[in-house]
Coordinates of C-alpha atoms in Angstrom, one line a residue:
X1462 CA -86.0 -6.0 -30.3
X1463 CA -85.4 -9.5 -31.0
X1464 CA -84.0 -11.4 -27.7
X1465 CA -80.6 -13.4 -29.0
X1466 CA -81.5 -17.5 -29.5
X1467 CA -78.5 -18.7 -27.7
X1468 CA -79.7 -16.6 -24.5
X1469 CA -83.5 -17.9 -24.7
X1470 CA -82.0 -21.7 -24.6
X1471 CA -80.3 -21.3 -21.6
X1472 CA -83.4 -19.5 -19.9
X1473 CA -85.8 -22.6 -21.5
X1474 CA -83.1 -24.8 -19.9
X1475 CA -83.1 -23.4 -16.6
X1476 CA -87.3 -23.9 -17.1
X1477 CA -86.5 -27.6 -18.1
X1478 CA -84.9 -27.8 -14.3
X1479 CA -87.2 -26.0 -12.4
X1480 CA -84.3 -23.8 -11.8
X1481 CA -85.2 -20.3 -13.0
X1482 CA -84.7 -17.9 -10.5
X1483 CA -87.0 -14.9 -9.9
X1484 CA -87.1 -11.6 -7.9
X1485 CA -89.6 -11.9 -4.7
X1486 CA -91.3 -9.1 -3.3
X1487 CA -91.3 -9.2 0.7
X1488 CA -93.8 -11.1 2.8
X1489 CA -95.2 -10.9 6.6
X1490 CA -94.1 -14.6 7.2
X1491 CA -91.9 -15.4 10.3
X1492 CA -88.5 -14.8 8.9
X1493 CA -86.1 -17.7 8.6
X1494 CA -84.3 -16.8 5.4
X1495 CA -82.7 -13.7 5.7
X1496 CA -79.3 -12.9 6.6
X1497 CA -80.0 -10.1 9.6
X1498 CA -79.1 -12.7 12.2
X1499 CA -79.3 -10.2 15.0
X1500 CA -82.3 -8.0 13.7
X1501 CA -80.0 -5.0 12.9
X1502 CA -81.5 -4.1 9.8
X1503 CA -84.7 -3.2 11.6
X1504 CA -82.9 -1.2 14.9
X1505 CA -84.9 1.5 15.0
X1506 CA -82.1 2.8 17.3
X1507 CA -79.7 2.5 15.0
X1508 CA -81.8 4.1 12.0
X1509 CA -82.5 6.6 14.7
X1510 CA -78.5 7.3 15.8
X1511 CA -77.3 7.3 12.3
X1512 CA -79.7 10.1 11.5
X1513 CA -78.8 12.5 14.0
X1514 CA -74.9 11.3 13.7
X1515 CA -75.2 12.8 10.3
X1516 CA -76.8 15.8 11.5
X1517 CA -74.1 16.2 14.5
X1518 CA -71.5 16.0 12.2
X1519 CA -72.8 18.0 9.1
X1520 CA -72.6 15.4 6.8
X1521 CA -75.8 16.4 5.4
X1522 CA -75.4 14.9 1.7
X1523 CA -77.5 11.9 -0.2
X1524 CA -74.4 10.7 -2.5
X1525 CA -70.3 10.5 -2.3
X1526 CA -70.0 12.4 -5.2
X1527 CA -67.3 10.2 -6.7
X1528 CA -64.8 7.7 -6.3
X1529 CA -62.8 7.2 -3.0
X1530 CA -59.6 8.8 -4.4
X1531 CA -61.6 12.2 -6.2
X1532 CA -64.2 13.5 -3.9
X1533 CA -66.0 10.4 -2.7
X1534 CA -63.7 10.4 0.7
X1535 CA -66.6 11.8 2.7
X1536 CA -65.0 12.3 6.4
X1537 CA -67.4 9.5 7.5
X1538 CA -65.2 7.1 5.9
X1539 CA -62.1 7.8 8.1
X1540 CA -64.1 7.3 11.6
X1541 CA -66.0 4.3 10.4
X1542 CA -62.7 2.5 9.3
X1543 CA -60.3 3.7 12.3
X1544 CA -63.5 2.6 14.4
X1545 CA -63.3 -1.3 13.0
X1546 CA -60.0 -1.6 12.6
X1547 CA -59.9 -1.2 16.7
X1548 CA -62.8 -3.6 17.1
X1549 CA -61.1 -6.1 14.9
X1550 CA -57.6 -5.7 16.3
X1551 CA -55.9 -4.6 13.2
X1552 CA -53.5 -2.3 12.1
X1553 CA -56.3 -1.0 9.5
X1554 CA -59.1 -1.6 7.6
X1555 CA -60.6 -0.3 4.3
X1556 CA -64.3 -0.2 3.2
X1557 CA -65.5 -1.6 -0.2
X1558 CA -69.1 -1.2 -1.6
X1559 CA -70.3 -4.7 -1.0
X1560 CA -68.8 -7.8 0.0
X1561 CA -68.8 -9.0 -3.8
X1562 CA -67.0 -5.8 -4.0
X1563 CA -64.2 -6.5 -1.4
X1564 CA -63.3 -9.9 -3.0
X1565 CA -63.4 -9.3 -6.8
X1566 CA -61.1 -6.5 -5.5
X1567 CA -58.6 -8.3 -3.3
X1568 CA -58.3 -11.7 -5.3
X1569 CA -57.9 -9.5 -8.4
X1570 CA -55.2 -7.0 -7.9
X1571 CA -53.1 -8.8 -4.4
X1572 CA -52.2 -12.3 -5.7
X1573 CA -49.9 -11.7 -8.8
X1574 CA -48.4 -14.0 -11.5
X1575 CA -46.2 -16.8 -9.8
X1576 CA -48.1 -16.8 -7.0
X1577 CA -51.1 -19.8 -5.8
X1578 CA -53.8 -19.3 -4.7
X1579 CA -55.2 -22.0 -3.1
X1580 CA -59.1 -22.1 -2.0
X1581 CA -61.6 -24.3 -0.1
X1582 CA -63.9 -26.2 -3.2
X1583 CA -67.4 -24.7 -1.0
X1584 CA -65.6 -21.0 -1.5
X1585 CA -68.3 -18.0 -2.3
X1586 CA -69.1 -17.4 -6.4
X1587 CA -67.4 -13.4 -5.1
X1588 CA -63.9 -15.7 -4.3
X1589 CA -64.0 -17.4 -7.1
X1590 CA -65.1 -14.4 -9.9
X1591 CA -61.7 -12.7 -7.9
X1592 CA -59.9 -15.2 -8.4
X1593 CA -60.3 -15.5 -12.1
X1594 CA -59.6 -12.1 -12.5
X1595 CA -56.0 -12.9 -10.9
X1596 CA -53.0 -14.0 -13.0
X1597 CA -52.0 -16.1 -10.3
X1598 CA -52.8 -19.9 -10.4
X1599 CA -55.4 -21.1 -9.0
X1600 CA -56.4 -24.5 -6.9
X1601 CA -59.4 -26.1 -5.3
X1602 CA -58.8 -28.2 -2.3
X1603 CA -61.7 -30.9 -0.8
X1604 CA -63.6 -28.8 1.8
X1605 CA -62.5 -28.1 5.2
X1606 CA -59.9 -31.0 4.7
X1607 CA -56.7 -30.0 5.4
X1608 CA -54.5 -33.0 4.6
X1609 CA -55.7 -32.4 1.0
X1610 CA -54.5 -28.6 1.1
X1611 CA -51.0 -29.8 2.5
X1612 CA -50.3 -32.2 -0.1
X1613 CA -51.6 -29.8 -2.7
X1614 CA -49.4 -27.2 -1.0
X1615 CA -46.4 -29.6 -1.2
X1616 CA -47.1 -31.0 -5.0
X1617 CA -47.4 -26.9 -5.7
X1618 CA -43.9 -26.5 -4.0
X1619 CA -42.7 -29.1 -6.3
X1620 CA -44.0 -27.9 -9.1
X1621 CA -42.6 -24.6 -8.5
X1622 CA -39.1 -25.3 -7.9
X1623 CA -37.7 -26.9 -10.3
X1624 CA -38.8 -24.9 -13.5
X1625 CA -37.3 -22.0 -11.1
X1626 CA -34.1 -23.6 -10.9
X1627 CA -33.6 -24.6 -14.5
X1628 CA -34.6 -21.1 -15.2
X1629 CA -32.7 -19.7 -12.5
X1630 CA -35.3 -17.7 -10.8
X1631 CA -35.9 -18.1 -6.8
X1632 CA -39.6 -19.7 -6.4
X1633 CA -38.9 -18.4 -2.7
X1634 CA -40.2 -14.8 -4.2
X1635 CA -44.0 -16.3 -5.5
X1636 CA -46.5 -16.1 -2.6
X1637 CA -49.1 -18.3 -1.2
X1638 CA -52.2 -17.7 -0.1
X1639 CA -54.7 -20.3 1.2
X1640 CA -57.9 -19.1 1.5
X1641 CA -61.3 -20.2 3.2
X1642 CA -64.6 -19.1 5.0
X1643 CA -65.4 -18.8 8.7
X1644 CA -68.9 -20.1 8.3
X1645 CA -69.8 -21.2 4.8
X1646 CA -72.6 -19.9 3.4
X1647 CA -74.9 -22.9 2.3
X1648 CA -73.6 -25.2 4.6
X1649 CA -73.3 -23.4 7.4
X1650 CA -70.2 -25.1 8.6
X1651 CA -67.1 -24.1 9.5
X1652 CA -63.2 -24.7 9.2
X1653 CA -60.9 -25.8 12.2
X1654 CA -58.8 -22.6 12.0
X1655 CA -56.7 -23.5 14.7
X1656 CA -55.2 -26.3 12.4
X1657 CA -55.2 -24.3 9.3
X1658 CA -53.3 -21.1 11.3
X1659 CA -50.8 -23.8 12.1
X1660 CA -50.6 -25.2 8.3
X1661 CA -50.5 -21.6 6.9
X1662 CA -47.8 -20.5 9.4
X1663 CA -45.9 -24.4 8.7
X1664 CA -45.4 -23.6 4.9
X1665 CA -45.2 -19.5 5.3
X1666 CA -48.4 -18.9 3.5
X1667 CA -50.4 -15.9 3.7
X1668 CA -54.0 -16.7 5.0
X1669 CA -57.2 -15.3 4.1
X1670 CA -60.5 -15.7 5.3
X1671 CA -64.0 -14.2 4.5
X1672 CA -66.1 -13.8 7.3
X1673 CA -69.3 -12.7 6.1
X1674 CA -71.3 -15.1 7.6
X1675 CA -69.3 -14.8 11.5
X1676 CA -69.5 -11.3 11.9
X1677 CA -72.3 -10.8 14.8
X1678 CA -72.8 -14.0 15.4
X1679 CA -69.5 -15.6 17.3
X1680 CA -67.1 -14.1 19.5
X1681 CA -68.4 -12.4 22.6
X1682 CA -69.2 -8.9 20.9
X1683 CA -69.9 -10.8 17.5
X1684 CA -66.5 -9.7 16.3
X1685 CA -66.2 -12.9 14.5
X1686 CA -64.6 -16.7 15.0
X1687 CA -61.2 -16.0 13.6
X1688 CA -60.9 -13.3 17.5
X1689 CA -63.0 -15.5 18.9
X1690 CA -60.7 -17.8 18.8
X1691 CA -57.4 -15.6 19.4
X1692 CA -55.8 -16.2 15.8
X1693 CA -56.4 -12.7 13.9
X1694 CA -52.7 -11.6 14.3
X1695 CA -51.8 -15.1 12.2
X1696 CA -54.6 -14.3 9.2
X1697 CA -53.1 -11.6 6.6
X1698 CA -56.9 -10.3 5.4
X1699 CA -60.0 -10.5 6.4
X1700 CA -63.2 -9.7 4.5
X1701 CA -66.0 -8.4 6.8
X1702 CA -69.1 -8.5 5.1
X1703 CA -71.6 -5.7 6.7
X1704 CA -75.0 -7.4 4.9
X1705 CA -75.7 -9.7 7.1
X1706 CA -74.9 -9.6 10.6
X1707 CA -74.7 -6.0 10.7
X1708 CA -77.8 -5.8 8.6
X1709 CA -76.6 -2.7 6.6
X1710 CA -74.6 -3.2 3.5
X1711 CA -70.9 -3.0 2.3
X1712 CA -67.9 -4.5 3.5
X1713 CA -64.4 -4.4 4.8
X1714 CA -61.2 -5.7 4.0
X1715 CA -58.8 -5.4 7.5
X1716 CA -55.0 -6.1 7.9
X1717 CA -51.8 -4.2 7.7
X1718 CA -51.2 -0.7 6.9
X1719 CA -49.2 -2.0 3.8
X1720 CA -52.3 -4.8 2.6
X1721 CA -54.8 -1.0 2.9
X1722 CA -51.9 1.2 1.4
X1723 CA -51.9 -1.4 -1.6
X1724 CA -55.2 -1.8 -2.0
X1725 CA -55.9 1.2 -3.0
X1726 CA -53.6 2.1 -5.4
X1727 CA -54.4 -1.6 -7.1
X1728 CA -58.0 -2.9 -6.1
X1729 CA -59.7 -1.9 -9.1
X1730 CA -63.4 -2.5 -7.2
X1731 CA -62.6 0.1 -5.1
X1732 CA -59.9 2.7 -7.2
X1733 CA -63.2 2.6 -10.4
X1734 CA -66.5 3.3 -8.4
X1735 CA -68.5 5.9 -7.1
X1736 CA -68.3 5.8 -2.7
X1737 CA -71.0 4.5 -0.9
X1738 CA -73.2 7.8 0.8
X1739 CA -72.4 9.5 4.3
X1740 CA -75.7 7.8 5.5
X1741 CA -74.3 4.4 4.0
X1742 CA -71.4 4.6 6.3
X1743 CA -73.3 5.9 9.0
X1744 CA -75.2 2.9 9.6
X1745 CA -72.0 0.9 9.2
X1746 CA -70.3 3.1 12.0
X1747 CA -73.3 3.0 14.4
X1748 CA -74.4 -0.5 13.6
X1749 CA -70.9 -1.3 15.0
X1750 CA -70.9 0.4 18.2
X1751 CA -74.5 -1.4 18.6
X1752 CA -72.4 -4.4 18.5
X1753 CA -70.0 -3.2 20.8
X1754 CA -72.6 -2.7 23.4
X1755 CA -75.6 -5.1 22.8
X1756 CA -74.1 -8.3 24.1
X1757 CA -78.1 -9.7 24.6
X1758 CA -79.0 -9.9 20.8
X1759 CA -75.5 -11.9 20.2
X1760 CA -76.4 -13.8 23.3
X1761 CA -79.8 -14.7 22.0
X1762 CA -78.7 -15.9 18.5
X1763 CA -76.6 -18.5 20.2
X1764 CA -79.4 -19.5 22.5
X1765 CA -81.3 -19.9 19.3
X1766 CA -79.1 -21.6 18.0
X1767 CA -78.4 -24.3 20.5
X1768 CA -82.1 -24.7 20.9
X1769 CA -83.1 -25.6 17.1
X1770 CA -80.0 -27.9 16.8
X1771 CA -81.4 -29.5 19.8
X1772 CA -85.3 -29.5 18.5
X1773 CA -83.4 -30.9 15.5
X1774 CA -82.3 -33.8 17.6
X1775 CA -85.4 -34.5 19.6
X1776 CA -87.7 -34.7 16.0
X1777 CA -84.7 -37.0 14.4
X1778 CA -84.3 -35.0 11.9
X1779 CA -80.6 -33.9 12.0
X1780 CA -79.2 -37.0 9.5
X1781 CA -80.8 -34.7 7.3
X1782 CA -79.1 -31.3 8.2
X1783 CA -75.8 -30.1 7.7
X1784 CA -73.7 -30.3 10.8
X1785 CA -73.6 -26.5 11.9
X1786 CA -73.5 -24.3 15.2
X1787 CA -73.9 -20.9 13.4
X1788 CA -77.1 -19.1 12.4
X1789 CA -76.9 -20.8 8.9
X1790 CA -78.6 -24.8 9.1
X1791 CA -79.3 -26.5 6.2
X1792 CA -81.4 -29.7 5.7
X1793 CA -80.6 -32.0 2.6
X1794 CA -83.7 -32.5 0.0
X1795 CA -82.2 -33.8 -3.0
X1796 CA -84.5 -32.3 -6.0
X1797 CA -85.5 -29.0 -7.3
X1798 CA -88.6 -30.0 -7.5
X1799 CA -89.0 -31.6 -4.5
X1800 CA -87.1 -29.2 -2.1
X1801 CA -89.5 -26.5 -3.8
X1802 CA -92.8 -28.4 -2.7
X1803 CA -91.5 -28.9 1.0
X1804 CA -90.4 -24.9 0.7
X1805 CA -93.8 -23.9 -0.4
X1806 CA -95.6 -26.4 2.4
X1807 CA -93.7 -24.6 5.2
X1808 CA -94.2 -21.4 3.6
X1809 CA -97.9 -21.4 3.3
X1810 CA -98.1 -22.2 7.4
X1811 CA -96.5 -18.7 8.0
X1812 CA -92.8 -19.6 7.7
X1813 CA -90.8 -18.0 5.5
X1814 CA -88.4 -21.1 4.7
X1815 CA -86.2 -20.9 1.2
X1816 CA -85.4 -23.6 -1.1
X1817 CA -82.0 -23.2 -2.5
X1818 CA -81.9 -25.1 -6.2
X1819 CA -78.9 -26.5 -8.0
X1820 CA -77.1 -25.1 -10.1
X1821 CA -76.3 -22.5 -6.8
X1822 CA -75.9 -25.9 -4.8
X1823 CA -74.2 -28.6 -6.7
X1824 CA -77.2 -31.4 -8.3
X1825 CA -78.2 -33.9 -5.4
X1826 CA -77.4 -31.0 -2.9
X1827 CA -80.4 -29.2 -3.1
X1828 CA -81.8 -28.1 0.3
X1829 CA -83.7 -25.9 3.0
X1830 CA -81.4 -23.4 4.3
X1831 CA -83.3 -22.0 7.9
X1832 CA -81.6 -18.8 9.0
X1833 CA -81.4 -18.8 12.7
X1834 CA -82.5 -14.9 14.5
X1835 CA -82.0 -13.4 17.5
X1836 CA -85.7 -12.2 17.2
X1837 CA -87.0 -15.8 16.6
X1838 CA -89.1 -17.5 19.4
X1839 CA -88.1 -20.6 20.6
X1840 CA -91.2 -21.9 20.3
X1841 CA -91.4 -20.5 16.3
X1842 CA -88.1 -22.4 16.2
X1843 CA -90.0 -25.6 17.7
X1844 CA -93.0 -25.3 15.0
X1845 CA -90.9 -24.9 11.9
X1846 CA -88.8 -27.9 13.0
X1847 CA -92.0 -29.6 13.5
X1848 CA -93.4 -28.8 10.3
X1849 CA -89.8 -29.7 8.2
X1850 CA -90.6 -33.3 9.8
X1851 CA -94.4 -33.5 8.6
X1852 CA -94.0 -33.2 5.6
X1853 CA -90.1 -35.0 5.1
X1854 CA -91.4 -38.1 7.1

């Protein structure tokens, strides 16, 4: 069948830009470009505990059978949300598919018309596809700076009050909701939340924060940095993301009773799809009370961590690299086709080390992103590092 011309010109451009992506298979190389910060996804415990957990509780099924709200609301579901709702000190939390999943679903259905949403320029393509599925209004402010959300938040004010007094309508009804990442995703940096908790609360906004990238790697069970730092009771939603620290899959959204209760009557991500299996939740459940109770794993990401930003300092490379102290660093290498090259250099000495290409990174942006394990050696840590200055200097 004859492929449509206006779809083979953007594939021949993304040629033209060495920017075509394509689907890997897996390799033995030393991992420092996945996600599974803590090694979860290879627990053979945890494999191990869901299994029989199954088995324990007769959950012996391979699907959901339907949708959360026919007959897809397998009894795993209620002790795997009750279960992280306590570990996150919430009132409750509800379980989505995927992360993709949870936002598309909350930024879709919770913000309504008359109300802003106002989100951090860096925010995840999930956040943004949510958000332009919302009838709210919608604004970018510059990332992590907060003087540019308050004056946006003011101008918005402005804006909002006076065509609701000529009209006679109270703007006090619209809602706000400012909206950010614990640890950004190609950057690796994060927020000061402390401030933002204090700008949220100044102009009564609702804050909400995606934490995919936090969860297992800070606070002191790796319950992320919004407990770590004391503020959850001040954040209206968080979105746990389960494939990556957790190394399982799905996600959370945890708040009220009311934010769950709405959720799913309106979220149409979750109301219109099939439930993810028993053994799907399962892992989530078990993978959690791994967390719970494996304090060394969380401990040995951060010494990791420290020591590759400190390698990093030593080789005089970190005017390159993003400043970061989570598991995500990236080093600057403006070019596809140059960041590729370095990429492949590192890669064929036994590192698995990814490129990441504009247009996913905005042009000039283009970089090395080196996830940070709990199962890497420091001295694997040293030799990358090593390597990444070879061939930059």
């Amino acid at each position: 069948m004859k492929f449509p011309k206006n779809l083979a010109a953007k594939l021949e451009t993304r040629k033209q830009n060495n920017a075509l992506r394509k689907l890997s298979l897996p390799n033995n190389l030393i991992d420092f470009a996945s996600n599974d910060y803590i090694g979860f996804s290879k627990n053979q415990a945890i494999f191990e505990e869901t299994h029989q957990y199954l088995i324990d509780n007769n959950s012996i099924q391979n699907g959901a059978t339907g949708s959360r709200l026919l007959s897809g609301n397998h009894k795993v579901y209620q002790e795997a949300e009750t279960f992280i709702a306590k570990f996150h000190q919430s009132e409750s939390a509800l379980i989505f598919n995927s992360g993709y999943d949870a936002n598309v679903g909350f930024f879709g259905s919770v913000p309504l018309k008359g109300d802003l949403i106002l989100y951090d320029e860096l925010c995840h393509a999930s956040i943004r596809d949510g958000i332009q599925l919302s009838n709210a209004k919608a604004y970018k402010y510059q990332h992590n700076d907060f003087e540019d959300l308050e004056k946006l938040i003011q101008r918005c004010h402005i804006e909002r009050v006076i065509p609701s007094a000529v009209e006679g309508r109270d703007a006090s009804t619209n809602e706000v909701y400012i909206v950010t990442e614990s640890v950004f995703s190609m950057d690796g940096d994060t927020p000061n939340l402390e401030e933002l908790t204090q700008l949220s609360g100044k102009y009564n906004c609702h804050l909400v924060i995606d934490e995919a990238h936090s969860l297992g790697v800070f606070g002191k069970n790796g319950e992320g940095l919004v407990q770590m730092l004391g503020l959850q009771d001040k954040v209206f939603a968080r979105i746990m993301t389960f494939g990556k620290g957790l190394g399982c899959h799905g996600a959370a959204i945890v708040g009220s009773e009311e934010l769950k209760e709405y959720l799913v009557n309106f979220a149409r991500s979750f109301i219109y799809t099939t439930g993810l299996s028993p053994h799907s939740v399962g892992a989530i459940l078990m993978a959690y009370q791994h967390l719970k109770t494996d304090k060394n794993t969380v401990n040995k990401l951060r010494e990791n961590i420290i020591h590759f930003n400190q390698v990093q300092h030593l080789l005089g490379l970190k005017p390159m690299f993003v400043k970061s102290k989570s598991a995500i660093q990236s080093a600057i290498i403006p070019g596809n086709q140059n960041v590729k090259s370095i990429a492949k250099q590192i890669q064929e000495k036994g590192f698995d080390v990814r490129a990441i290409l504009s247009p996913t990174v905005p042009e000039g942006q283009e970089r090395l992103r080196f996830c940070i394990h709990s199962f890497n050696s420091k001295e694997e840590i040293s030799e990358v590092l090593g390597l990444l200055s070879t061939f930059v200097f």
